[in-house]
């Protein structure tokens, strides 16, 4: 007997959706048990001062080492952590790792600036303020050593996040808008947000030097940052031509494969010794 094609298609679609949901569901529950078992580690990507060529710090990027030894990238599990409400736990794990690893680097490089990524809801809870105050009180890490990176999506919920951001900046840490230009940014809301730094998203850096209409956008993003007197870090810099354009247009900091891939803390120490 032959099943009607429409029915078959319907069944297979429902099946595909259920597999997808189960997969998401299971990844979320594996994530839950892994967070307890500390299967996470940090790698660091150097951030360069384009004017001097020196490394001023690094962005901490989380990785998940599974029991079988494979390593999962954040693009795979951060969305799952967000949707299964585990992002605050993940952020706490990342802060624990920073607390453990950073003092060693600071012993040799006391002014290092380390970027730490936050999830969408992390700025809606005062717990993060208390947690960081504790970190500063019991380690050599100082507020000027940390820059918290949040996307526009996390910052847009202005009523909820503004008092936490105010407290954090009062402690002396820097706040950055991550992936700048990919969200809802408007000049009016940018002036209300109390941030110190814009991280220009790689997708704009990629257009530098191309004929594409979007290559003008990066120019206006930079002008916006300058007019608001914000620090700017360009992400995903891969070519000398991009670096030259950025420096000539007033962007002073950059990170990308041109300077270094994300590396272990030990490798960052070697990197710093050379730069
Ligand atoms: P992001 O914060 O924008 O981080 C930059 C991403 O771009 C990193 O990918 C980095 O490896 C990659 N990248 C840097 N330079 C280049 C380049 O020159 N070329 C190319 N092709 N890629 C480059 P990664 O490590 O996979 O992280 C992806 C995203 O995951 C991050 O984007 C961030 O949004 C999120 N993430 C990473 N670590 C954490 C964390 O600890 N907590 C939270 N909440 N999110 C994190
Ligand atoms: Mg980031
Ligand atoms: Mg970024
Ligand atoms: Mg990005």
CSV table of C-alpha atoms and ligand atoms in Angstrom, one decimal:
chain,number,residue,atom,x,y,z
A,1,UNK,CA,0.0,0.0,0.0
A,2,UNK,CA,1.1,3.5,-0.8
A,3,UNK,CA,0.7,6.3,1.8
A,4,UNK,CA,-0.5,9.7,0.5
A,5,UNK,CA,2.6,11.9,-0.1
A,6,UNK,CA,1.1,14.7,2.0
A,7,UNK,CA,0.7,12.5,5.0
A,8,UNK,CA,4.2,11.1,4.7
A,9,UNK,CA,5.6,14.6,4.5
A,10,UNK,CA,3.5,15.6,7.5
A,11,UNK,CA,4.7,12.6,9.5
A,12,UNK,CA,8.4,13.2,8.6
A,13,UNK,CA,8.2,16.9,9.5
A,14,UNK,CA,6.7,16.1,12.9
A,15,UNK,CA,9.3,13.4,13.4
A,16,UNK,CA,12.1,15.8,12.5
A,17,UNK,CA,10.8,18.4,14.9
A,18,UNK,CA,10.5,15.9,17.7
A,19,UNK,CA,14.0,14.7,17.1
A,20,UNK,CA,15.2,18.3,17.2
A,21,UNK,CA,13.4,19.0,20.5
A,22,UNK,CA,14.7,15.8,22.1
A,23,UNK,CA,18.2,16.7,20.9
A,24,UNK,CA,17.9,20.2,22.4
A,25,UNK,CA,16.3,18.7,25.5
A,26,UNK,CA,19.1,16.2,26.0
A,27,UNK,CA,21.8,18.7,25.3
A,28,UNK,CA,20.3,20.9,28.0
A,29,UNK,CA,20.2,18.1,30.5
A,30,UNK,CA,23.8,17.0,29.7
A,31,UNK,CA,24.8,20.7,30.1
A,32,UNK,CA,23.1,20.7,33.5
A,33,UNK,CA,25.2,17.7,34.8
A,34,UNK,CA,28.4,19.0,33.1
A,35,UNK,CA,28.1,22.3,34.8
A,36,UNK,CA,28.3,20.4,38.1
A,37,UNK,CA,31.3,18.4,36.9
A,38,UNK,CA,33.4,21.3,35.7
A,39,UNK,CA,33.9,20.2,32.1
A,40,UNK,CA,34.4,23.8,31.1
A,41,UNK,CA,37.6,25.7,30.4
A,42,UNK,CA,38.7,29.1,29.1
A,43,UNK,CA,40.8,30.1,26.2
A,44,UNK,CA,42.1,33.6,25.7
A,45,UNK,CA,42.3,35.6,22.5
A,46,UNK,CA,44.8,38.5,22.5
A,47,UNK,CA,43.6,42.1,22.1
A,48,UNK,CA,46.1,44.4,20.5
A,49,UNK,CA,46.7,48.1,20.7
A,50,UNK,CA,47.0,49.0,17.0
A,51,UNK,CA,49.1,52.0,17.7
A,52,UNK,CA,51.9,50.2,19.5
A,53,UNK,CA,51.3,46.6,18.3
A,54,UNK,CA,51.4,45.5,22.0
A,55,UNK,CA,49.0,43.1,23.6
A,56,UNK,CA,46.9,44.9,26.2
A,57,UNK,CA,44.8,41.9,27.3
A,58,UNK,CA,42.6,39.2,26.0
A,59,UNK,CA,39.0,38.0,25.7
A,60,UNK,CA,38.1,34.9,27.7
A,61,UNK,CA,36.1,32.4,25.6
A,62,UNK,CA,34.5,29.4,27.1
A,63,UNK,CA,34.9,25.8,25.8
A,64,UNK,CA,33.1,22.6,26.8
A,65,UNK,CA,35.2,19.5,26.9
A,66,UNK,CA,32.9,16.4,26.8
A,67,UNK,CA,33.7,13.2,28.5
A,68,UNK,CA,34.8,11.6,25.2
A,69,UNK,CA,37.4,14.3,24.9
A,70,UNK,CA,35.7,16.3,22.1
A,71,UNK,CA,35.4,20.0,22.6
A,72,UNK,CA,32.2,21.9,21.9
A,73,UNK,CA,32.2,25.5,20.8
A,74,UNK,CA,30.1,28.2,22.5
A,75,UNK,CA,28.0,28.8,19.4
A,76,UNK,CA,26.6,25.3,20.0
A,77,UNK,CA,25.9,25.4,23.7
A,78,UNK,CA,25.4,29.1,24.7
A,79,UNK,CA,22.0,29.2,22.9
A,80,UNK,CA,21.0,26.0,24.7
A,81,UNK,CA,22.3,27.4,28.0
A,82,UNK,CA,20.2,30.6,27.4
A,83,UNK,CA,17.0,28.7,26.4
A,84,UNK,CA,17.3,26.2,29.3
A,85,UNK,CA,17.9,29.0,31.8
A,86,UNK,CA,21.4,27.8,32.7
A,87,UNK,CA,23.3,30.8,31.4
A,88,UNK,CA,23.7,32.3,34.9
A,89,UNK,CA,25.2,29.0,36.1
A,90,UNK,CA,27.5,29.0,33.1
A,91,UNK,CA,28.5,32.6,33.8
A,92,UNK,CA,29.2,31.7,37.4
A,93,UNK,CA,31.5,28.9,36.2
A,94,UNK,CA,33.3,31.3,33.9
A,95,UNK,CA,33.9,33.7,36.7
A,96,UNK,CA,35.2,30.9,38.9
A,97,UNK,CA,37.7,30.0,36.1
A,98,UNK,CA,38.7,33.7,35.8
A,99,UNK,CA,39.2,33.8,39.6
A,100,UNK,CA,41.4,30.7,39.5
A,101,UNK,CA,43.5,31.6,36.4
A,102,UNK,CA,43.9,35.4,36.2
A,103,UNK,CA,45.9,36.1,39.3
A,104,UNK,CA,48.8,34.1,37.8
A,105,UNK,CA,48.8,36.3,34.6
A,106,UNK,CA,48.4,39.5,36.7
A,107,UNK,CA,51.5,38.7,38.7
A,108,UNK,CA,53.6,39.4,35.6
A,109,UNK,CA,51.2,41.8,33.8
A,110,UNK,CA,49.2,43.7,36.4
A,111,UNK,CA,47.4,46.0,33.9
A,112,UNK,CA,46.0,43.2,31.7
A,113,UNK,CA,42.4,43.7,30.6
A,114,UNK,CA,40.4,40.6,30.3
A,115,UNK,CA,37.0,40.5,28.5
A,116,UNK,CA,34.4,38.3,30.0
A,117,UNK,CA,31.2,37.5,28.0
A,118,UNK,CA,27.8,37.7,29.8
A,119,UNK,CA,24.5,36.1,28.9
A,120,UNK,CA,21.3,37.9,28.2
A,121,UNK,CA,19.9,37.8,31.7
A,122,UNK,CA,23.1,38.2,33.7
A,123,UNK,CA,22.7,42.0,33.9
A,124,UNK,CA,19.2,41.7,35.3
A,125,UNK,CA,20.4,40.3,38.7
A,126,UNK,CA,22.4,42.0,41.4
A,127,UNK,CA,24.0,38.6,42.2
A,128,UNK,CA,26.7,39.3,39.6
A,129,UNK,CA,27.7,42.5,41.4
A,130,UNK,CA,28.1,40.6,44.7
A,131,UNK,CA,30.0,37.8,43.0
A,132,UNK,CA,32.5,40.2,41.4
A,133,UNK,CA,32.9,42.2,44.6
A,134,UNK,CA,33.9,39.0,46.3
A,135,UNK,CA,36.3,38.2,43.5
A,136,UNK,CA,38.0,41.6,43.9
A,137,UNK,CA,38.1,41.2,47.7
A,138,UNK,CA,39.9,37.8,47.8
A,139,UNK,CA,42.2,38.0,44.8
A,140,UNK,CA,44.7,40.4,43.2
A,141,UNK,CA,42.3,40.9,40.4
A,142,UNK,CA,41.2,44.6,40.3
A,143,UNK,CA,38.1,46.1,38.6
A,144,UNK,CA,40.3,47.7,36.0
A,145,UNK,CA,41.4,44.2,34.9
A,146,UNK,CA,37.9,43.2,33.7
A,147,UNK,CA,35.7,44.3,30.9
A,148,UNK,CA,32.2,42.7,30.8
A,149,UNK,CA,30.9,42.2,27.3
A,150,UNK,CA,27.1,42.0,26.7
A,151,UNK,CA,25.2,42.1,23.5
A,152,UNK,CA,22.8,44.8,22.6
A,153,UNK,CA,20.0,42.2,23.2
A,154,UNK,CA,21.1,41.9,26.8
A,155,UNK,CA,21.5,45.7,27.3
A,156,UNK,CA,18.2,46.7,25.6
A,157,UNK,CA,16.1,45.7,28.6
A,158,UNK,CA,17.1,49.0,30.0
A,159,UNK,CA,14.9,49.2,33.1
A,160,UNK,CA,16.2,45.9,34.4
A,161,UNK,CA,19.9,46.2,33.5
A,162,UNK,CA,20.7,49.8,34.1
A,163,UNK,CA,21.0,49.7,37.9
A,164,UNK,CA,23.3,46.6,37.7
A,165,UNK,CA,25.4,48.3,35.0
A,166,UNK,CA,25.6,51.4,37.2
A,167,UNK,CA,26.8,49.3,40.2
A,168,UNK,CA,29.4,47.5,38.1
A,169,UNK,CA,30.8,50.7,36.6
A,170,UNK,CA,30.8,52.3,40.0
A,171,UNK,CA,33.1,49.4,41.1
A,172,UNK,CA,35.4,50.5,38.3
A,173,UNK,CA,34.9,47.8,35.7
A,174,UNK,CA,34.5,48.5,32.0
A,175,UNK,CA,31.3,47.6,30.1
A,176,UNK,CA,31.4,46.8,26.4
A,177,UNK,CA,28.6,46.3,23.9
A,178,UNK,CA,29.6,43.0,22.1
A,179,UNK,CA,28.8,42.3,18.5
A,180,UNK,CA,28.0,46.0,18.0
A,181,UNK,CA,26.0,46.8,15.0
A,182,UNK,CA,24.1,43.5,14.8
A,183,UNK,CA,21.4,44.3,17.3
A,184,UNK,CA,19.0,47.2,17.8
A,185,UNK,CA,21.5,50.0,18.3
A,186,UNK,CA,20.2,53.4,17.8
A,187,UNK,CA,22.1,56.5,18.7
A,188,UNK,CA,19.5,57.6,21.2
A,189,UNK,CA,19.6,54.4,23.2
A,190,UNK,CA,23.4,54.3,23.1
A,191,UNK,CA,23.6,57.7,24.7
A,192,UNK,CA,21.4,56.4,27.6
A,193,UNK,CA,23.4,53.3,28.1
A,194,UNK,CA,26.4,53.7,30.3
A,195,UNK,CA,29.0,51.7,28.5
A,196,UNK,CA,32.8,52.3,28.0
A,197,UNK,CA,33.5,50.3,24.8
A,198,UNK,CA,32.0,49.1,21.5
A,199,UNK,CA,33.2,45.8,20.1
A,200,UNK,CA,32.6,46.2,16.4
A,201,UNK,CA,31.3,42.9,15.1
A,202,UNK,CA,33.4,40.8,12.7
A,203,UNK,CA,30.7,41.0,10.0
A,204,UNK,CA,31.5,44.7,9.6
A,205,UNK,CA,35.2,44.2,9.8
A,206,UNK,CA,34.8,41.6,7.0
A,207,UNK,CA,33.4,44.3,4.6
A,208,UNK,CA,36.4,46.6,5.0
A,209,UNK,CA,38.1,47.2,1.6
A,210,UNK,CA,35.2,45.6,-0.3
A,211,UNK,CA,33.0,47.4,-2.8
A,212,UNK,CA,29.9,46.3,-1.0
A,213,UNK,CA,27.5,48.9,0.2
A,214,UNK,CA,27.8,47.6,3.7
A,215,UNK,CA,31.5,48.6,3.7
A,216,UNK,CA,30.2,52.2,4.4
A,217,UNK,CA,28.4,50.9,7.5
A,218,UNK,CA,31.6,50.2,9.4
A,219,UNK,CA,32.7,53.7,8.7
A,220,UNK,CA,29.5,55.1,10.3
A,221,UNK,CA,29.8,52.8,13.3
A,222,UNK,CA,33.3,54.1,13.9
A,223,UNK,CA,32.1,57.7,13.7
A,224,UNK,CA,29.3,56.9,16.1
A,225,UNK,CA,31.8,55.4,18.6
A,226,UNK,CA,34.1,58.4,18.3
A,227,UNK,CA,31.3,60.9,18.7
A,228,UNK,CA,30.2,59.2,21.9
A,229,UNK,CA,33.8,59.1,23.1
A,230,UNK,CA,33.8,55.3,23.5
A,231,UNK,CA,36.7,52.9,23.2
A,232,UNK,CA,36.4,50.6,20.3
A,233,UNK,CA,37.7,47.1,19.7
A,234,UNK,CA,37.4,45.6,16.3
A,235,UNK,CA,36.7,41.8,16.3
A,236,UNK,CA,37.7,39.3,13.7
A,237,UNK,CA,40.6,41.2,12.1
A,238,UNK,CA,42.2,38.9,9.6
A,239,UNK,CA,44.2,41.1,7.2
A,240,UNK,CA,46.7,43.9,7.5
A,241,UNK,CA,44.5,46.0,5.2
A,242,UNK,CA,41.7,45.8,7.8
A,243,UNK,CA,44.1,46.8,10.6
A,244,UNK,CA,45.4,49.8,8.6
A,245,UNK,CA,41.9,51.0,7.8
A,246,UNK,CA,40.8,50.7,11.4
A,247,UNK,CA,43.8,52.5,12.8
A,248,UNK,CA,43.5,55.3,10.2
A,249,UNK,CA,39.9,55.8,11.2
A,250,UNK,CA,40.5,55.9,14.9
A,251,UNK,CA,39.9,52.4,16.1
A,252,UNK,CA,42.7,51.7,18.6
A,253,UNK,CA,42.1,48.1,19.6
A,254,UNK,CA,41.7,44.9,17.7
A,255,UNK,CA,41.5,41.1,18.0
A,256,UNK,CA,41.5,38.5,15.4
A,257,UNK,CA,43.3,35.6,13.7
A,258,UNK,CA,45.8,38.2,12.3
A,259,UNK,CA,47.2,38.6,15.9
A,260,UNK,CA,46.3,35.3,17.5
A,261,UNK,CA,43.7,32.6,17.9
A,262,UNK,CA,42.1,31.8,21.2
A,263,UNK,CA,44.8,30.0,23.3
A,264,UNK,CA,45.3,28.5,26.7
A,265,UNK,CA,46.3,30.6,29.6
A,266,UNK,CA,49.8,29.2,29.5
A,267,UNK,CA,50.1,30.0,25.8
A,268,UNK,CA,48.9,33.5,26.5
A,269,UNK,CA,51.7,34.0,29.0
A,270,UNK,CA,54.2,33.1,26.3
A,271,UNK,CA,52.4,35.4,23.9
A,272,UNK,CA,52.6,38.3,26.3
A,273,UNK,CA,56.3,37.7,26.8
A,274,UNK,CA,56.7,38.1,23.1
A,275,UNK,CA,54.3,41.1,22.7
B,1,LIG,P1,32.2,36.9,20.6
B,1,LIG,O1,32.2,37.4,22.0
B,1,LIG,O2,31.9,37.9,19.5
B,1,LIG,O3,33.7,36.3,20.4
B,1,LIG,C1,34.4,36.4,19.3
B,1,LIG,C2,34.3,35.1,18.5
B,1,LIG,O4,34.9,35.3,17.2
B,1,LIG,C3,35.1,33.9,19.1
B,1,LIG,O5,34.5,32.7,18.7
B,1,LIG,C4,36.4,34.0,18.4
B,1,LIG,O6,37.2,32.8,18.4
B,1,LIG,C5,36.0,34.4,17.0
B,1,LIG,N1,37.1,35.1,16.2
B,1,LIG,C6,38.0,35.9,16.7
B,1,LIG,N2,38.8,36.4,15.8
B,1,LIG,C7,38.4,35.8,14.7
B,1,LIG,C8,38.9,35.9,13.3
B,1,LIG,O7,39.8,36.6,13.0
B,1,LIG,N3,38.2,35.1,12.4
B,1,LIG,C9,37.2,34.3,12.7
B,1,LIG,N4,36.6,33.6,11.7
B,1,LIG,N5,36.7,34.2,13.9
B,1,LIG,C10,37.3,35.0,14.9
B,1,LIG,P2,34.0,31.7,19.8
B,1,LIG,O8,35.1,31.5,20.8
B,1,LIG,O9,33.5,30.5,19.1
B,1,LIG,O10,32.8,32.4,20.6
B,1,LIG,C11,31.6,32.6,19.9
B,1,LIG,C12,30.6,33.4,20.7
B,1,LIG,O11,30.2,32.6,21.9
B,1,LIG,C13,31.3,34.7,21.3
B,1,LIG,O12,31.3,35.7,20.4
B,1,LIG,C14,30.3,34.9,22.5
B,1,LIG,O13,29.2,35.6,22.1
B,1,LIG,C15,30.0,33.5,22.9
B,1,LIG,N6,30.8,33.2,24.1
B,1,LIG,C16,32.1,32.8,24.2
B,1,LIG,N7,32.5,32.6,25.4
B,1,LIG,C17,31.4,32.9,26.2
B,1,LIG,C18,31.2,32.9,27.7
B,1,LIG,O14,32.1,32.6,28.5
B,1,LIG,N8,30.0,33.3,28.1
B,1,LIG,C19,29.0,33.7,27.2
B,1,LIG,N9,27.8,34.0,27.7
B,1,LIG,N10,29.2,33.7,25.9
B,1,LIG,C20,30.3,33.3,25.4
B,2,LIG,MG1,32.7,38.8,23.3
B,3,LIG,MG1,32.3,40.0,20.3
B,4,LIG,MG1,31.1,38.5,17.6
